[in-house]
Coordinates of N, CA and C in Angstrom, one line a residue:
X1 N 0.8 -1.3 -0.1 CA -0.1 0.1 -0.1 C 0.7 1.3 -0.1
X2 N 0.6 2.1 -0.7 CA 1.3 3.4 -1.0 C 0.8 4.4 0.1
X3 N 2.0 5.0 0.6 CA 1.6 6.3 1.5 C 2.7 7.3 1.3
X4 N 2.1 8.7 1.3 CA 2.7 9.8 1.3 C 2.9 10.4 2.6
X5 N 4.1 10.6 3.3 CA 4.2 11.0 4.6 C 4.8 12.1 4.5
X6 N 4.4 13.3 5.0 CA 4.9 14.9 5.0 C 5.4 15.0 6.4
X7 N 6.5 16.1 6.3 CA 7.2 16.5 7.4 C 7.5 17.9 7.2
X8 N 7.8 18.6 8.4 CA 8.4 20.1 8.3 C 7.6 21.2 8.3
X9 N 6.3 21.0 8.8 CA 5.5 22.2 9.0 C 5.8 22.6 10.2
X10 N 4.9 23.8 10.7 CA 5.2 24.6 11.9 C 4.9 25.7 12.0
X11 N 5.4 26.6 12.9 CA 4.9 28.0 13.1 C 6.2 28.9 12.9
X12 N 6.1 29.7 12.1 CA 7.2 30.5 11.6 C 6.9 32.2 11.5
X13 N 7.9 33.0 11.8 CA 7.5 34.3 11.9 C 7.6 34.9 10.3
X14 N 6.9 36.1 10.2 CA 7.0 36.3 8.9 C 8.4 36.7 8.4
X15 N 8.7 36.3 7.0 CA 10.2 36.6 6.5 C 10.9 35.4 6.7
X16 N 10.5 34.4 7.6 CA 11.2 33.2 7.9 C 11.0 32.1 6.8
X17 N 11.7 30.9 7.0 CA 11.8 29.8 6.1 C 11.2 28.3 6.8
X18 N 10.9 27.5 6.0 CA 10.4 26.4 6.4 C 10.8 25.4 5.0
X19 N 11.3 24.1 5.3 CA 11.3 23.1 4.1 C 10.5 22.1 4.5
X20 N 9.3 21.6 3.7 CA 8.6 20.6 3.6 C 9.3 19.2 3.0
X21 N 8.9 18.1 3.6 CA 9.2 17.1 2.6 C 8.2 16.1 2.7
X22 N 8.3 15.2 1.8 CA 7.2 14.2 1.5 C 7.7 13.1 0.8
X23 N 7.8 11.8 1.5 CA 8.3 10.8 1.1 C 7.1 9.8 0.7
X24 N 7.2 9.1 -0.5 CA 6.4 8.2 -0.9 C 6.9 6.7 -0.5
X25 N 6.2 6.0 0.0 CA 6.6 4.5 0.5 C 5.7 3.4 -0.1
X26 N 6.2 2.2 -0.2 CA 5.1 0.9 -0.6 C 6.0 0.4 -2.0
X27 N 5.4 -0.4 -2.6 CA 6.0 -1.0 -3.5 C 5.6 0.0 -4.9
X28 N 6.6 0.9 -5.1 CA 6.5 1.9 -6.2 C 7.3 1.3 -7.4
X29 N 6.7 1.5 -8.5 CA 7.4 1.3 -9.9 C 7.8 2.4 -10.7
X30 N 7.0 3.5 -10.7 CA 7.3 4.8 -11.5 C 6.7 5.8 -10.6
X31 N 7.4 7.1 -10.5 CA 6.6 8.2 -9.8 C 6.9 9.3 -10.9
X32 N 5.6 9.7 -11.3 CA 5.6 10.9 -12.5 C 5.6 12.3 -11.7
X33 N 4.6 13.0 -11.7 CA 4.5 14.5 -11.4 C 4.4 14.5 -9.7
X34 N 4.9 15.1 -9.2 CA 4.6 15.4 -7.7 C 4.5 16.9 -7.4
X35 N 3.8 17.0 -6.2 CA 3.6 18.5 -6.2 C 3.0 18.9 -4.9
X36 N 2.9 19.9 -4.6 CA 2.3 20.5 -3.2 C 1.4 21.5 -3.5
X37 N 0.2 21.4 -2.5 CA -1.1 22.1 -2.6 C -1.3 22.6 -1.2
X38 N -2.0 23.4 -1.0 CA -2.5 24.3 0.1 C -3.8 24.4 0.3
X39 N -4.3 24.5 1.6 CA -5.7 24.9 1.7 C -6.0 25.7 3.1
X40 N -6.3 26.9 2.7 CA -6.4 27.7 3.9 C -7.9 27.7 4.6
X41 N -8.1 28.2 5.8 CA -9.6 28.0 6.3 C -10.5 28.8 5.6
X42 N -11.5 28.0 5.0 CA -12.9 28.6 4.1 C -12.3 28.9 2.6
X43 N -11.3 28.4 2.3 CA -10.9 28.6 1.1 C -10.6 27.2 0.4
X44 N -10.7 27.0 -1.0 CA -10.3 25.8 -1.7 C -8.8 25.5 -1.8
X45 N -8.8 24.0 -2.1 CA -7.4 23.9 -2.2 C -6.8 24.2 -3.6
X46 N -5.6 24.8 -3.3 CA -4.8 25.6 -4.4 C -3.4 24.6 -5.1
X47 N -3.1 24.9 -6.0 CA -1.8 24.3 -6.3 C -0.8 25.2 -6.0
X48 N 0.4 24.9 -5.4 CA 1.5 25.8 -5.0 C 2.7 25.5 -6.1
X49 N 3.0 24.2 -6.0 CA 4.0 24.1 -7.0 C 3.9 22.4 -7.6
X50 N 4.7 22.2 -8.7 CA 4.5 20.8 -9.3 C 5.8 20.8 -10.0
X51 N 6.3 19.5 -9.9 CA 7.6 19.1 -10.5 C 7.3 17.8 -11.2
X52 N 7.7 17.8 -12.6 CA 7.7 16.8 -13.3 C 8.7 15.7 -13.2
X53 N 8.4 14.6 -13.8 CA 9.5 13.4 -13.7 C 10.8 14.0 -14.5
X54 N 10.9 14.6 -15.2 CA 12.0 15.2 -15.8 C 12.4 16.5 -15.3
X55 N 11.7 16.7 -13.9 CA 12.1 18.0 -13.3 C 11.9 19.3 -13.8
X56 N 10.7 19.4 -14.7 CA 10.4 20.8 -15.0 C 9.4 21.0 -13.7
X57 N 9.5 22.4 -13.6 CA 8.6 22.9 -12.3 C 7.6 23.8 -12.8
X58 N 6.7 24.2 -12.1 CA 5.7 25.3 -12.4 C 5.3 25.7 -11.0
X59 N 4.8 27.0 -10.7 CA 4.6 27.6 -9.4 C 3.4 28.5 -9.6
X60 N 2.6 28.6 -8.4 CA 1.6 29.5 -8.4 C 2.3 30.9 -8.6
X61 N 1.7 31.8 -9.0 CA 2.0 33.0 -9.1 C 2.5 33.8 -7.7
X62 N 1.7 33.5 -6.9 CA 1.8 34.0 -5.4 C 3.0 33.5 -4.7
X63 N 3.7 32.6 -5.2 CA 4.9 31.9 -4.6 C 6.1 31.9 -5.5
X64 N 6.1 32.4 -6.6 CA 7.4 32.4 -7.3 C 8.1 33.4 -6.9
X65 N 9.6 32.8 -7.1 CA 10.4 33.6 -6.4 C 10.8 33.5 -5.0
X66 N 9.9 33.0 -4.3 CA 10.1 32.5 -2.8 C 10.1 31.1 -2.6
X67 N 9.4 30.3 -3.2 CA 9.4 28.8 -2.8 C 9.9 28.2 -4.1
X68 N 10.6 27.2 -3.7 CA 11.2 26.2 -4.7 C 11.1 24.7 -4.4
X69 N 10.5 24.0 -5.3 CA 10.3 22.7 -5.2 C 11.3 21.7 -5.9
X70 N 11.8 20.6 -5.4 CA 12.7 19.8 -5.9 C 12.3 18.2 -5.6
X71 N 13.1 17.6 -6.2 CA 12.6 15.9 -5.6 C 14.2 15.3 -5.8
X72 N 13.9 14.2 -5.0 CA 15.0 13.4 -5.0 C 14.5 11.8 -5.6
X73 N 14.7 11.3 -6.9 CA 14.0 10.4 -7.5 C 14.4 8.9 -6.8
X74 N 15.7 8.9 -6.3 CA 16.3 7.7 -5.4 C 15.6 7.2 -4.3
X75 N 14.9 8.4 -3.6 CA 14.2 8.4 -2.4 C 12.7 8.5 -2.8
X76 N 12.2 8.7 -3.9 CA 10.7 9.2 -4.1 C 10.1 10.0 -3.0
X77 N 10.9 11.2 -3.1 CA 10.9 12.3 -2.1 C 10.6 13.6 -2.7
X78 N 10.0 14.2 -2.3 CA 9.5 15.8 -3.0 C 9.8 16.8 -1.9
X79 N 10.5 17.9 -2.1 CA 10.7 18.9 -1.2 C 10.0 20.1 -1.4
X80 N 9.9 21.0 -0.6 CA 9.4 22.5 -0.7 C 10.0 23.5 0.2
X81 N 11.1 24.2 -0.6 CA 11.5 25.3 0.4 C 11.0 26.5 0.2
X82 N 10.5 27.0 1.5 CA 9.8 28.2 1.5 C 10.4 29.3 2.0
X83 N 10.6 30.4 1.6 CA 11.3 31.6 2.2 C 10.7 32.6 2.0
X84 N 10.9 33.7 2.9 CA 10.3 34.9 2.6 C 8.7 34.6 3.1
X85 N 8.6 33.9 4.0 CA 7.0 33.4 4.3 C 6.3 34.5 4.6
X86 N 4.8 34.6 4.2 CA 3.8 36.0 4.6 C 2.8 35.0 5.3
X87 N 2.0 36.0 6.1 CA 0.9 35.4 6.8 C 0.0 34.8 5.9
X88 N -0.1 35.3 4.6 CA -1.1 34.6 3.8 C -0.8 33.4 3.3
X89 N 0.7 32.8 3.7 CA 1.0 31.7 3.3 C 0.5 30.4 4.3
X90 N 0.1 31.0 5.5 CA -0.7 29.9 6.2 C -1.6 29.2 5.6
X91 N -1.6 27.9 5.7 CA -2.4 26.6 5.3 C -2.0 25.3 5.8
X92 N -3.1 24.5 5.5 CA -2.6 23.0 5.7 C -2.0 22.7 4.1
X93 N -0.6 22.1 4.1 CA 0.0 21.8 2.7 C 0.0 20.3 2.7
X94 N -0.6 20.0 1.3 CA -0.5 18.6 1.2 C 0.4 18.3 -0.1
X95 N 0.9 17.0 0.0 CA 1.7 16.5 -0.9 C 0.9 15.8 -1.9
X96 N 1.2 15.7 -3.1 CA 0.4 15.0 -4.2 C 1.6 14.1 -5.0
X97 N 1.3 13.2 -5.4 CA 2.2 12.2 -6.5 C 1.4 11.4 -7.4
X98 N 1.6 11.5 -8.4 CA 1.1 10.5 -9.5 C 2.0 9.3 -9.7
X99 N 1.7 8.2 -9.3 CA 2.8 7.0 -9.5 C 1.9 5.9 -9.8
X100 N 2.7 4.9 -10.3 CA 2.4 3.6 -10.5 C 2.7 2.5 -9.4
X101 N 2.0 1.7 -9.0 CA 2.4 1.1 -7.9 C 1.8 -0.5 -8.1
X102 N 2.3 -1.4 -7.3 CA 2.1 -2.7 -7.6 C 0.6 -3.0 -7.2
X103 N 0.0 -4.0 -8.4 CA -1.3 -4.1 -8.2 C -2.2 -3.1 -8.9
X104 N -1.8 -2.2 -9.7 CA -2.5 -1.3 -10.5 C -1.8 -1.4 -11.9
X105 N -2.6 -1.1 -13.1 CA -1.9 -1.2 -14.3 C -1.6 0.2 -14.8
X106 N -2.4 1.2 -14.0 CA -2.0 2.5 -14.4 C -1.8 3.3 -13.3
X107 N -1.1 4.5 -13.6 CA -0.7 5.3 -12.6 C -1.9 5.9 -11.9
X108 N -1.7 6.5 -10.5 CA -2.9 6.8 -9.7 C -2.4 8.0 -9.0
X109 N -3.2 8.8 -8.4 CA -2.9 10.0 -7.7 C -3.3 9.8 -6.3
X110 N -2.3 10.3 -5.4 CA -2.0 10.0 -4.1 C -1.8 11.2 -3.4
X111 N -2.2 11.3 -2.2 CA -2.0 12.3 -1.3 C -1.8 12.2 0.2
X112 N -0.8 13.0 0.7 CA -0.5 13.0 2.0 C -1.6 13.5 3.2
X113 N -1.3 13.1 4.1 CA -2.3 13.8 5.3 C -2.4 15.3 5.5
X114 N -1.2 15.9 5.0 CA -1.3 17.2 5.0 C -0.6 17.8 6.5
X115 N 0.3 18.8 6.3 CA 1.1 19.2 7.6 C 0.7 20.9 7.7
X116 N 0.6 21.3 8.9 CA -0.1 22.7 9.3 C 1.3 23.7 8.9
X117 N 1.3 24.9 8.1 CA 2.1 25.9 8.2 C 1.5 27.1 8.5
X118 N 1.9 27.7 9.6 CA 1.7 28.9 10.1 C 2.6 30.0 10.2
X119 N 2.2 31.0 9.7 CA 3.1 32.5 9.7 C 2.5 33.4 10.4
X120 N 3.1 33.7 11.3 CA 2.6 34.7 12.3 C 3.6 35.0 13.3
X121 N 3.5 36.5 13.7 CA 4.3 37.1 14.7 C 3.7 36.8 16.1

């Protein structure tokens, strides 16, 4: 069974930094796109950043120049380095991965449980 486990969230002051990690575990044959989404209270879940299997990246306009997504294919892990954090970045951050696992003929989308990021003084 595939699991995505996130870590690295917490409380940080405005202007600070955090690094989120998300590791996929289980019998995994191939990992394709990996990404981070976030959901603030009362708002819809939105894309923050995505990285393809070829390491092409795409970011939400609101985080460009501040956040960096990267991946370690050997560890099936995706990272999100968040710098110059703002109070409006406060949300639950979710990891997402499109991957092919044992028992399935096609790739499926998997989600992590979410990690809270709070930016406040």
